Short mmCIF file of C-alpha atoms and ligand atoms in Angstrom, two decimals:
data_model
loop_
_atom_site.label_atom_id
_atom_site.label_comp_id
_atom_site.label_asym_id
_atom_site.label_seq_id
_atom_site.Cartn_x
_atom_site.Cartn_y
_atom_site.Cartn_z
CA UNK Q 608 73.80 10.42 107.77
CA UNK Q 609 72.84 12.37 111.23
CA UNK Q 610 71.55 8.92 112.66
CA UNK Q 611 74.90 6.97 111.39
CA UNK Q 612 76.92 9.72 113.09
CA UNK Q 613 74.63 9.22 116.35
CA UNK Q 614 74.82 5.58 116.07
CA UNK Q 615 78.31 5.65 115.71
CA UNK Q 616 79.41 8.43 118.38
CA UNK Q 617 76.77 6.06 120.86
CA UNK Q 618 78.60 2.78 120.44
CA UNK Q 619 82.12 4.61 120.65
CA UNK Q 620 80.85 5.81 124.32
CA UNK Q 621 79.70 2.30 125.26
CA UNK Q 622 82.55 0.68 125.09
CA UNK Q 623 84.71 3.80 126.73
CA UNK Q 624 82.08 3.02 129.37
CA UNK Q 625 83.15 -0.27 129.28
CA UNK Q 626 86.59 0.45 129.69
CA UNK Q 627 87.70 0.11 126.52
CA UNK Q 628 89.75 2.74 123.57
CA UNK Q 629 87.05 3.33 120.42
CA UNK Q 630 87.84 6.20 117.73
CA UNK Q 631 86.12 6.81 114.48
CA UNK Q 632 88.08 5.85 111.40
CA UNK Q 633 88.97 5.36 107.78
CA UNK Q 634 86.59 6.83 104.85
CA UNK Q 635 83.85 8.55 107.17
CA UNK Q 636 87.06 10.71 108.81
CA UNK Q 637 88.06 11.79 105.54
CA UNK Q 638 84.80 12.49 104.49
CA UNK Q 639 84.20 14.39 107.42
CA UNK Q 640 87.55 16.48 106.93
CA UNK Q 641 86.43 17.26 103.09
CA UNK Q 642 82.56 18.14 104.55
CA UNK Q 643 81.04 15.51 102.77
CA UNK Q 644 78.36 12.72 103.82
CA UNK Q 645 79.74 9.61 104.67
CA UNK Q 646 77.41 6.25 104.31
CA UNK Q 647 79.07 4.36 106.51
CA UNK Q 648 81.08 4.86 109.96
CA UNK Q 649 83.73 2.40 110.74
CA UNK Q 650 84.72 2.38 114.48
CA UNK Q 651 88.42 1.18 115.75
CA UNK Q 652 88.66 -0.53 119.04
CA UNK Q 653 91.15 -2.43 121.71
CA UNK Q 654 88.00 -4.62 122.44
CA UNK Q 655 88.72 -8.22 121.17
CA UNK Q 656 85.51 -9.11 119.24
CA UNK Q 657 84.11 -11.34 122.07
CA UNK Q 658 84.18 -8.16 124.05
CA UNK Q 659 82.73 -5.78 121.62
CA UNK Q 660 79.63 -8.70 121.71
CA UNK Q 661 79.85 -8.29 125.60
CA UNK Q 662 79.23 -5.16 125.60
CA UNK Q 663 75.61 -4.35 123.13
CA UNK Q 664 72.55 -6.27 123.42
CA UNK Q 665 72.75 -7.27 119.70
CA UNK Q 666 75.92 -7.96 117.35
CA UNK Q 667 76.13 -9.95 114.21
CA UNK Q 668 79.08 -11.51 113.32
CA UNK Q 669 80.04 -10.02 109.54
CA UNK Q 670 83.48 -10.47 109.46
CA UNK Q 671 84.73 -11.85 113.01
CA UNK Q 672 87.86 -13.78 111.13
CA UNK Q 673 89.11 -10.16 110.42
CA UNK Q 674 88.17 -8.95 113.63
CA UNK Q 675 84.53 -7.16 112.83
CA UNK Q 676 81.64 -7.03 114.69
CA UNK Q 677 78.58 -5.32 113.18
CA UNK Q 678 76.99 -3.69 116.23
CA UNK Q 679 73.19 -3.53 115.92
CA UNK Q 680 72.68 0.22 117.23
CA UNK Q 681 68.85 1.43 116.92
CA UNK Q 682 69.40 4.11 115.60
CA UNK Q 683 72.03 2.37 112.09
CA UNK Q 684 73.73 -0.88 112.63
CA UNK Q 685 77.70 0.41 113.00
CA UNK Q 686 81.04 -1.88 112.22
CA UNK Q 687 83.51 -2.00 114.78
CA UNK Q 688 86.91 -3.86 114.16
CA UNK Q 689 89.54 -4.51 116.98
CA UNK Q 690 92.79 -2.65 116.70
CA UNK Q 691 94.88 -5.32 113.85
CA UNK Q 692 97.44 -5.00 110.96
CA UNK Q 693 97.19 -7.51 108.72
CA UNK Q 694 99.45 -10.52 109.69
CA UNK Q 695 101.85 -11.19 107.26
CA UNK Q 696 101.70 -11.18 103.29
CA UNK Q 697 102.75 -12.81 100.41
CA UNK Q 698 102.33 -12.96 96.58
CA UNK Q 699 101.04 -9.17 96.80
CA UNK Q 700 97.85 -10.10 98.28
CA UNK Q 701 95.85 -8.97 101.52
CA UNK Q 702 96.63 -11.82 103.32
CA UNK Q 703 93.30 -13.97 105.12
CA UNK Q 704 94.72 -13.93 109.04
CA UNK Q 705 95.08 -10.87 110.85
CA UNK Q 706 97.27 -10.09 114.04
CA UNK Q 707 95.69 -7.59 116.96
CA UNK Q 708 97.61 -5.00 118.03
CA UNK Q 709 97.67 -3.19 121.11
CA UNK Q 710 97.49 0.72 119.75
CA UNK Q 711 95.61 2.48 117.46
CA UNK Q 712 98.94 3.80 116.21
CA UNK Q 713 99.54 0.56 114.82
CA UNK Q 714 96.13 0.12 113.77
CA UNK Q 715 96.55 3.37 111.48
CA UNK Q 716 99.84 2.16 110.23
CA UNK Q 717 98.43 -0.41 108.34
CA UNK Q 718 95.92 1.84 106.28
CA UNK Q 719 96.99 2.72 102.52
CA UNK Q 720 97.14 6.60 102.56
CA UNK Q 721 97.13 9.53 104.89
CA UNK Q 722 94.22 10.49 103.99
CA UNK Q 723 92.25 7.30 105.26
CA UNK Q 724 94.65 7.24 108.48
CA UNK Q 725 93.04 9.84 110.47
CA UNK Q 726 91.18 8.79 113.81
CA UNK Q 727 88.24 10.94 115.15
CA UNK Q 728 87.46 10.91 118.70
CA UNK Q 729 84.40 11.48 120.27
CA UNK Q 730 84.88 14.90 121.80
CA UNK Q 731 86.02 16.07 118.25
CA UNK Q 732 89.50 15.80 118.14
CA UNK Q 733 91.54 13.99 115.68
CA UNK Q 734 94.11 11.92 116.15
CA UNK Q 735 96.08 12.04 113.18
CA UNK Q 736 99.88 10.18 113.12
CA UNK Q 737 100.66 10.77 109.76
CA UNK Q 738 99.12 14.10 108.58
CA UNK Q 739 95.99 12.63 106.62
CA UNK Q 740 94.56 16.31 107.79
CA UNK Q 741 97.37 18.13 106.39
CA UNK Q 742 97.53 15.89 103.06
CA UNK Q 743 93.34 16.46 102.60
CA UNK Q 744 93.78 19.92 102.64
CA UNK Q 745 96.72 20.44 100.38
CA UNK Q 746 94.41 16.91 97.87
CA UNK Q 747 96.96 14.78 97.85
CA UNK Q 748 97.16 11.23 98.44
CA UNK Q 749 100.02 9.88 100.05
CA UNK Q 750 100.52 6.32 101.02
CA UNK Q 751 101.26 5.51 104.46
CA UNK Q 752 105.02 5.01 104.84
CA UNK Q 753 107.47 3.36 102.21
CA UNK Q 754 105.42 2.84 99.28
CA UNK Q 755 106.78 -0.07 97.68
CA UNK Q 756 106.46 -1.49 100.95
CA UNK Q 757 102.80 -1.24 101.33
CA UNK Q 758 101.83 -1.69 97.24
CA UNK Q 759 104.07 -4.54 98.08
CA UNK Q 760 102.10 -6.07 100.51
CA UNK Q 761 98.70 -5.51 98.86
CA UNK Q 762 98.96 -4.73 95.25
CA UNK Q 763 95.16 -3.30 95.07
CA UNK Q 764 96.21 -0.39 97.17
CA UNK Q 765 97.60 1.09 93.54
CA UNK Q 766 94.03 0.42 92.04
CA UNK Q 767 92.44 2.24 95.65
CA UNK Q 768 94.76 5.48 95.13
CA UNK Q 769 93.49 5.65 91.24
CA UNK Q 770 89.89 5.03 92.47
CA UNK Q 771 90.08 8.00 95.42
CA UNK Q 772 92.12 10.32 92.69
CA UNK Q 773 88.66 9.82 90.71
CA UNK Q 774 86.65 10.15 93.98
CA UNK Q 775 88.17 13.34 95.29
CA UNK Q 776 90.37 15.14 92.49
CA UNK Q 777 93.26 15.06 94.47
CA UNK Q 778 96.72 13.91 93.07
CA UNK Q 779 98.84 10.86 93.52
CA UNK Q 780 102.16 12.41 94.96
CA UNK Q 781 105.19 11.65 93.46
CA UNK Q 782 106.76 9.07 95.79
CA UNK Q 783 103.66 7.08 95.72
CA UNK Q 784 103.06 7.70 91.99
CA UNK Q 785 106.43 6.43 91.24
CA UNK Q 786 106.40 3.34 93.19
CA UNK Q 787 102.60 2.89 91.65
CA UNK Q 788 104.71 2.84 88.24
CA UNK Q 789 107.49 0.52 89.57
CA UNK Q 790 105.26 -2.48 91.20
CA UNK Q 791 102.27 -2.45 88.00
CA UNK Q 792 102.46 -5.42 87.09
CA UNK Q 793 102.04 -7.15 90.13
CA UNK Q 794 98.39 -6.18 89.80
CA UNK Q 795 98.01 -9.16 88.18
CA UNK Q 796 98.14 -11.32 91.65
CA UNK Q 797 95.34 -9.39 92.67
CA UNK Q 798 91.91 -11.26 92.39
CA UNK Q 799 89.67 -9.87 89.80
CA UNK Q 800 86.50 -9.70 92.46
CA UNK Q 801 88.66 -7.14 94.72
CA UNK Q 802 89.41 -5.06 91.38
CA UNK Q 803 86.23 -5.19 90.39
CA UNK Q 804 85.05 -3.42 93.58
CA UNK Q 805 87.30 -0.72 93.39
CA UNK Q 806 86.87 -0.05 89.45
CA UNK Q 807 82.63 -0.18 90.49
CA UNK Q 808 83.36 2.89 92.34
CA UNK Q 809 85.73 4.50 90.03
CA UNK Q 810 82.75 4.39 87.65
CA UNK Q 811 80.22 5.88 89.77
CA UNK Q 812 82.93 9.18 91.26
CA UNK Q 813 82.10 11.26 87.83
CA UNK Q 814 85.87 11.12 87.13
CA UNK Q 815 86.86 7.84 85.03
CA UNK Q 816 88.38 10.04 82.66
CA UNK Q 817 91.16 10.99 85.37
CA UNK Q 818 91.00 7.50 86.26
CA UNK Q 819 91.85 6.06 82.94
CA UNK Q 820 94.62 8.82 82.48
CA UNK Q 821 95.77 7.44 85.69
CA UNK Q 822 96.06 3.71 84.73
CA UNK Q 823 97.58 4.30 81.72
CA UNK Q 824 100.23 6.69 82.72
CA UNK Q 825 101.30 4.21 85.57
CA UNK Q 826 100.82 1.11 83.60
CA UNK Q 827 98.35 -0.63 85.04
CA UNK Q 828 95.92 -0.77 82.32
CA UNK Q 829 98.66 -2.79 80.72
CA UNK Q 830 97.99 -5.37 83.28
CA UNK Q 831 94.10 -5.02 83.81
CA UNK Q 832 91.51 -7.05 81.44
CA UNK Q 833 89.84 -5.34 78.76
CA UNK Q 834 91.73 -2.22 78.75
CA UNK Q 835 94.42 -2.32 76.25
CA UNK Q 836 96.45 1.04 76.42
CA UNK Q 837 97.16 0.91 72.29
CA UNK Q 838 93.62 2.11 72.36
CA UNK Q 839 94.31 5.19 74.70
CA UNK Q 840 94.54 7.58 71.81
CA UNK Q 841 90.65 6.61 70.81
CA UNK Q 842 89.35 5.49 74.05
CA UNK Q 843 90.22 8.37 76.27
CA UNK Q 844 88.35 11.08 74.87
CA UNK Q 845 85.39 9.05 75.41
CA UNK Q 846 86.17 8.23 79.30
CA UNK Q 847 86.69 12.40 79.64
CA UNK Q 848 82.91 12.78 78.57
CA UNK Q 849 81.68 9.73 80.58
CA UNK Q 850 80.78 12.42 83.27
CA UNK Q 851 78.24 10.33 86.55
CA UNK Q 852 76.53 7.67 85.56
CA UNK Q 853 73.23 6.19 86.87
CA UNK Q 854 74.75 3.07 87.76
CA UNK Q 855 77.88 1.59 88.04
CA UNK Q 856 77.18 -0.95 85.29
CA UNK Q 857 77.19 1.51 82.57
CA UNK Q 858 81.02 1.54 83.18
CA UNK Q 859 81.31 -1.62 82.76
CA UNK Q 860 78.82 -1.36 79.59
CA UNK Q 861 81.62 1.08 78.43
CA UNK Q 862 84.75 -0.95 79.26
CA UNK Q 863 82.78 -3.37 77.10
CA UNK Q 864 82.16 -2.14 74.03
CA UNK Q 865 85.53 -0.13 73.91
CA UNK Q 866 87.10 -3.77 73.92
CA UNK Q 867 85.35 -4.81 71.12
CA UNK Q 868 82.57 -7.02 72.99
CA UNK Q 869 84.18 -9.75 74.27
CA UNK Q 870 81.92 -12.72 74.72
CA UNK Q 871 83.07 -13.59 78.66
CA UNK Q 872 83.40 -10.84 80.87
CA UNK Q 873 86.74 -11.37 82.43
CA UNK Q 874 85.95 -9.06 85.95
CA UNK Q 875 83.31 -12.04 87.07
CA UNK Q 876 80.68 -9.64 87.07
CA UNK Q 877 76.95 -11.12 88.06
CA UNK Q 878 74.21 -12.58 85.63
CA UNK Q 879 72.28 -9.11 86.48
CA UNK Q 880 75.37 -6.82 85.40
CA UNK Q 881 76.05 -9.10 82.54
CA UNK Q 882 72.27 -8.68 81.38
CA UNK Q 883 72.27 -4.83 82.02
CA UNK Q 884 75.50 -4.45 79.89
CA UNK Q 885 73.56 -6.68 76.86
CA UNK Q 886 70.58 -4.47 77.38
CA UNK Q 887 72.79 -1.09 77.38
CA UNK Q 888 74.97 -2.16 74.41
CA UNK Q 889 71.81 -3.38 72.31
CA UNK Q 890 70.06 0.35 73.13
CA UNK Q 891 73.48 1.73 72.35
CA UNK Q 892 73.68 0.16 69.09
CA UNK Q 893 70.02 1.04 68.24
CA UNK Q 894 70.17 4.84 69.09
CA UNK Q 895 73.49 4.94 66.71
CA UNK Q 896 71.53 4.40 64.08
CA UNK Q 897 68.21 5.69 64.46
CA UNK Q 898 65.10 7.13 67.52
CA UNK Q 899 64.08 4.32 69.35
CA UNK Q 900 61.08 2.54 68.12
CA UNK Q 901 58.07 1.65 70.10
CA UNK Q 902 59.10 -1.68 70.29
CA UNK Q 903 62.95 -0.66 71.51
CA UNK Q 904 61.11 1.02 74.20
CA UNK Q 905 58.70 -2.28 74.56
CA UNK Q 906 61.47 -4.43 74.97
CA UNK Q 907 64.41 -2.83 76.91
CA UNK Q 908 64.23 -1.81 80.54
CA UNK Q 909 64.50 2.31 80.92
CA UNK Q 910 67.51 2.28 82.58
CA UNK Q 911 69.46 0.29 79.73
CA UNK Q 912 67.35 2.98 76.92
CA UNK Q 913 68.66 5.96 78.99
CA UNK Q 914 72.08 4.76 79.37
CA UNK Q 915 72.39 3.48 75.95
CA UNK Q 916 71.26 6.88 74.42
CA UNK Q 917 73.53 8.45 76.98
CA UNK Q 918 76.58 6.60 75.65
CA UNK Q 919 75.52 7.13 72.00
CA UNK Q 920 75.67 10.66 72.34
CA UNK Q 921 79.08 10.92 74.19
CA UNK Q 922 80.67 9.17 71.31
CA UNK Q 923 79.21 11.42 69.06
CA UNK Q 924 76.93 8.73 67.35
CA UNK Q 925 73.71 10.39 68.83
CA UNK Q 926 71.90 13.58 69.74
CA UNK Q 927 72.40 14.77 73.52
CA UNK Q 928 70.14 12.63 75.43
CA UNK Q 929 66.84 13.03 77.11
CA UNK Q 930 65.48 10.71 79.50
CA UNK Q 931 62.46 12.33 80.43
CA UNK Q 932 61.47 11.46 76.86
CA UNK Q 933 62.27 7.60 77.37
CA UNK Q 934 60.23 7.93 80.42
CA UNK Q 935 56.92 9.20 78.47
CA UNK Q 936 57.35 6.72 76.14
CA UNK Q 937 57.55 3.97 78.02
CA UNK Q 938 54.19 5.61 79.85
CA UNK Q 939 52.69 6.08 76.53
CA UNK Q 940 53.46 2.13 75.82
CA UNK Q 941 49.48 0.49 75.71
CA UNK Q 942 51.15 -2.79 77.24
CA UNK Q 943 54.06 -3.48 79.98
CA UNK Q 944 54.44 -7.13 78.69
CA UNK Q 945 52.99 -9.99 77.22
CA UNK Q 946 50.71 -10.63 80.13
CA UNK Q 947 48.70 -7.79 79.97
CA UNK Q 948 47.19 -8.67 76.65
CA UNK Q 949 43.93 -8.95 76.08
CA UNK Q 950 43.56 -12.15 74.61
CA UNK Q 951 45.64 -15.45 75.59
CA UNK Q 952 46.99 -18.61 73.92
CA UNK Q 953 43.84 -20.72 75.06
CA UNK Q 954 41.40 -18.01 73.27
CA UNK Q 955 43.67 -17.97 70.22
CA UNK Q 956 43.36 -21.80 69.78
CA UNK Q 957 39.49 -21.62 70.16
CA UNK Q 958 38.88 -19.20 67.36
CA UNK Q 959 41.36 -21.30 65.31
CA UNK Q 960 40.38 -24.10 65.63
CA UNK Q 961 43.67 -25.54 65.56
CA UNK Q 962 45.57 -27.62 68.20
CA UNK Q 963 48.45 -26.14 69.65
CA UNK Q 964 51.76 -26.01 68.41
CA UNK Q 965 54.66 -23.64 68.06
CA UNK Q 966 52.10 -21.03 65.99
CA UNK Q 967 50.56 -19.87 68.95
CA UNK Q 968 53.72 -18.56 70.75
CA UNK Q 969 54.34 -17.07 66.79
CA UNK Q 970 51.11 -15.03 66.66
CA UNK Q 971 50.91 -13.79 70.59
CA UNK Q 972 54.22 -12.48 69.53
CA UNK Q 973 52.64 -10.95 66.53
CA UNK Q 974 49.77 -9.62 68.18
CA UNK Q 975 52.20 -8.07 70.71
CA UNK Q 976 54.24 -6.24 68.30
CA UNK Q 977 50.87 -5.30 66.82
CA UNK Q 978 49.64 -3.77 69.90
CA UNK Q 979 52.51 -1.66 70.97
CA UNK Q 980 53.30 -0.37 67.60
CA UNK Q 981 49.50 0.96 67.57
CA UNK Q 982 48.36 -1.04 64.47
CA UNK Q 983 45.51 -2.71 66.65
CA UNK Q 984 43.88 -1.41 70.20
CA UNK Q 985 44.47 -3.95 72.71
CA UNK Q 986 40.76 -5.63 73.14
CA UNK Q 987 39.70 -8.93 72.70
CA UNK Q 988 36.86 -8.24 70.01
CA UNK Q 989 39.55 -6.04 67.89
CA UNK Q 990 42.43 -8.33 68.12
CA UNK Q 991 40.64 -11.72 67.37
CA UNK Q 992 39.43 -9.93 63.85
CA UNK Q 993 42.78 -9.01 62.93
CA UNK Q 994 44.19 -12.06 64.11
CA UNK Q 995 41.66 -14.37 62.19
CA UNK Q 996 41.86 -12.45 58.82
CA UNK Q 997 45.85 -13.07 59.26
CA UNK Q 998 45.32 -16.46 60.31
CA UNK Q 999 42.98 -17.64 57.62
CA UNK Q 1000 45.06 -15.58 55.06
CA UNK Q 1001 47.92 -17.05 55.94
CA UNK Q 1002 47.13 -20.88 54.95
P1 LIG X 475 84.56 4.72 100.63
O1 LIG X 475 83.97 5.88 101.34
O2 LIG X 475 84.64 4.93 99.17
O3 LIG X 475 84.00 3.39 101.05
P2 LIG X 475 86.71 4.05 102.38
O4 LIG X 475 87.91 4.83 102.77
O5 LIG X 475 85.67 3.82 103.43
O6 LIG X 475 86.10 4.71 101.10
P3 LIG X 475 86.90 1.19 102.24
O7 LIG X 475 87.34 0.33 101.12
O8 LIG X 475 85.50 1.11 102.71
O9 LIG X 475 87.26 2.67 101.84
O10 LIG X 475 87.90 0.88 103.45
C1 LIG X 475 87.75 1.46 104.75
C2 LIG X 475 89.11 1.82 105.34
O11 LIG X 475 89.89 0.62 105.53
C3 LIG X 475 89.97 2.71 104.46
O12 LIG X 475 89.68 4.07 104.71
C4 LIG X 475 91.37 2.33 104.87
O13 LIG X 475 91.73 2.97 106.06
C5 LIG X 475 91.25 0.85 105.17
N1 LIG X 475 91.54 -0.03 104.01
C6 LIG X 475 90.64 -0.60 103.18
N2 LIG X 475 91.22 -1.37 102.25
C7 LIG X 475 92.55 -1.30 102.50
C8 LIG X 475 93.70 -1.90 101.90
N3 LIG X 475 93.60 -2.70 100.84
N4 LIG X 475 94.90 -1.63 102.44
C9 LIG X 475 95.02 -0.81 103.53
N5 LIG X 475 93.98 -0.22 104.12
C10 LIG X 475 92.75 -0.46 103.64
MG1 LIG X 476 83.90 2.55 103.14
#
């Protein structure tokens, strides 16, 4: 964090050196204000992006069609986006051009809620239109202006004030809360990647209970995939205990299972989320029942075991959970994966005698499940005996 800060407060004082306004803004501010570390520092500019490049040896071009321009610092690369709104919107969306504007007042405008509207200059002093300070201190979030007016010009600003309620504890004041309730449904124009973002973090802030609460109580579950507010009554409870996950992913595990498994995942989440949820929701299932065997342990990554057990237990299907012990399992596991047996298909077709054929996959398998369930010791000499007394028995 020190070296984003220095990074940051460095290329703000380059480009006053080159003439130009630069201010600190959006989530690091608030952070800052609620004395918590920020991971990234956005700076606000009147350089056009062609002068932001001017001015720093090296730049990368992230997002130059909405006016950012990643500045390559030594010490942490650093985003800095000329002063803009948004251009103009329709269908409730954010809309793909974007207008500069002349003052950071303007600039600030734009922004969803106080609380992210706050500017922070480089000697320390805060510029601060629309009392973001005042609102962070008394937790509430507030969205900037007529409410209806911005939820009407991006929807996914009513998902953003559910996912910073989660993040910070504060509450939704009433204007905005209201409006929030009014314009629900027109979540729906929203794309499913941009919710999908926002509900990522809601998982990870340690409050998706609040955040569920939330979306009910202002109707946008009704509009969001896989949550079904009929189910509130059973469903909540088990969001309330759902407490900070390891990873996002076991939110999405949760979402999940709570809608009854659908087969396609309607958030468009990637083929390594959708293989994490299988793997959690298979561990869940398994833990529900009974301890994990050796070859649960075997077969399932640690991360999908721990947060499997963890969801078992918080819906009362399965002692508390303890992942130091699915960590000295998996160490006390004689074999990581097929490849560190000690025999291979070649040998197995040697001693017998056989061609090859489907039977050979069959029996490393069986071997495998031999080894890590501790019937055999995983040696060559040991394993062909048992396998050729099976194999000869067997025809
Ligand atoms: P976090 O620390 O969780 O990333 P953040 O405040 O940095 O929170 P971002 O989504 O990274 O949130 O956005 C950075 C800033 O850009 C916000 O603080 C806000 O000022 C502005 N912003 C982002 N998305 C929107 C939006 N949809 N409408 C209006 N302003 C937005
Ligand atoms: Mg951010």
């Amino acid at each position: 964090t020190e070296n984003i800060w220095a990074a940051a407060l460095g290329t703000v004082r380059s480009l006053h050196e080159a003439g130009y306004e630069a201010v600190i803004v959006g989530g690091a501010v608030r952070d800052r204000i609620m004395g918590l570390e920020a991971d990234d520092v956005d700076i606000a500019t009147s350089a056009l992006p062609e002068q932001v490049k001017a001015v720093f040896p090296k730049t990368a071009d992230v997002g130059i069609a909405h006016g950012t321009v990643l500045v390559i610092h030594p010490l942490a690369p650093v985003e800095v986006t000329t002063f803009r709104t948004e251009g103009t919107y329709s269908d409730h969306r954010r809309p793909d051009s974007v207008e500069y504007v002349k003052s950071l007042r303007e600039d600030l405008r734009r922004r969803d809620f106080t609380m992210n509207a706050v500017a922070l200059r480089d000697d320390g002093s805060l510029y601060d239109p629309f009392g973001g300070r005042e609102d962070i201190r008394e937790g509430i979030i507030r969205a900037v202006g007529d409410p209806d007016e911005r939820f009407g010009e991006d929807a996914l600003r009513m998902i953003r004030a559910v996912r910073f309620a989660a993040k910070t504890g504060f509450r939704i004041e009433s204007g905005t809360f209201d409006a929030i309730i009014r314009q629900a449904g027109n979540i729906r124009a929203v794309s499913v990647e941009r919710i999908k973002m926002e509900l990522d973090k809601v998982w990870k802030s340690g409050r998706a209970g609040l955040a569920m609460h939330l979306l009910i109580e202002t109707g946008l579950a009704a509009h969001l995939p896989l949550m079904d507010p009929a189910r509130a009554d059973a469903d909540l409870p088990v969001w309330d205990r759902f407490g900070k996950p390891a990873r996002p992913v076991e939110g999405w595990a949760l979402l999940t299972e709570l809608a009854g498994g659908p087969a396609e995942n309607p958030y468009k989440l990637s083929n390594a989320e959708k293989r994490s949820i299988r793997d959690i929701r298979a561990a869940w299932e398994i833990r529900s029942s009974r301890p994990f065997h050796p070859m649960d342990i075997y077969r399932l990554p640690a991360e999908a075991l721990k947060a499997g057990w963890r969801l078992a237990a918080l819906s009362g299907q399965a002692p508390p959970a303890e992942p130091d012990e699915i960590d000295r399992q998996k160490a006390r596991l004689p074999i990581g994966s097929m490849k560190e047996l000690a025999v291979t298909g070649n040998e197995l077709i040697a001693w017998a005698g056989q061609t090859g054929g489907p039977w050979v996959r069959d029996w490393l398998g069986k071997i495998e499940e031999a080894v890590v369930t501790g019937l055999i010791v995983n040696n060559r000499d040991d394993i062909k005996g048992w396998f050729l007394d099976g194999f000869n028995s067997q025809r």
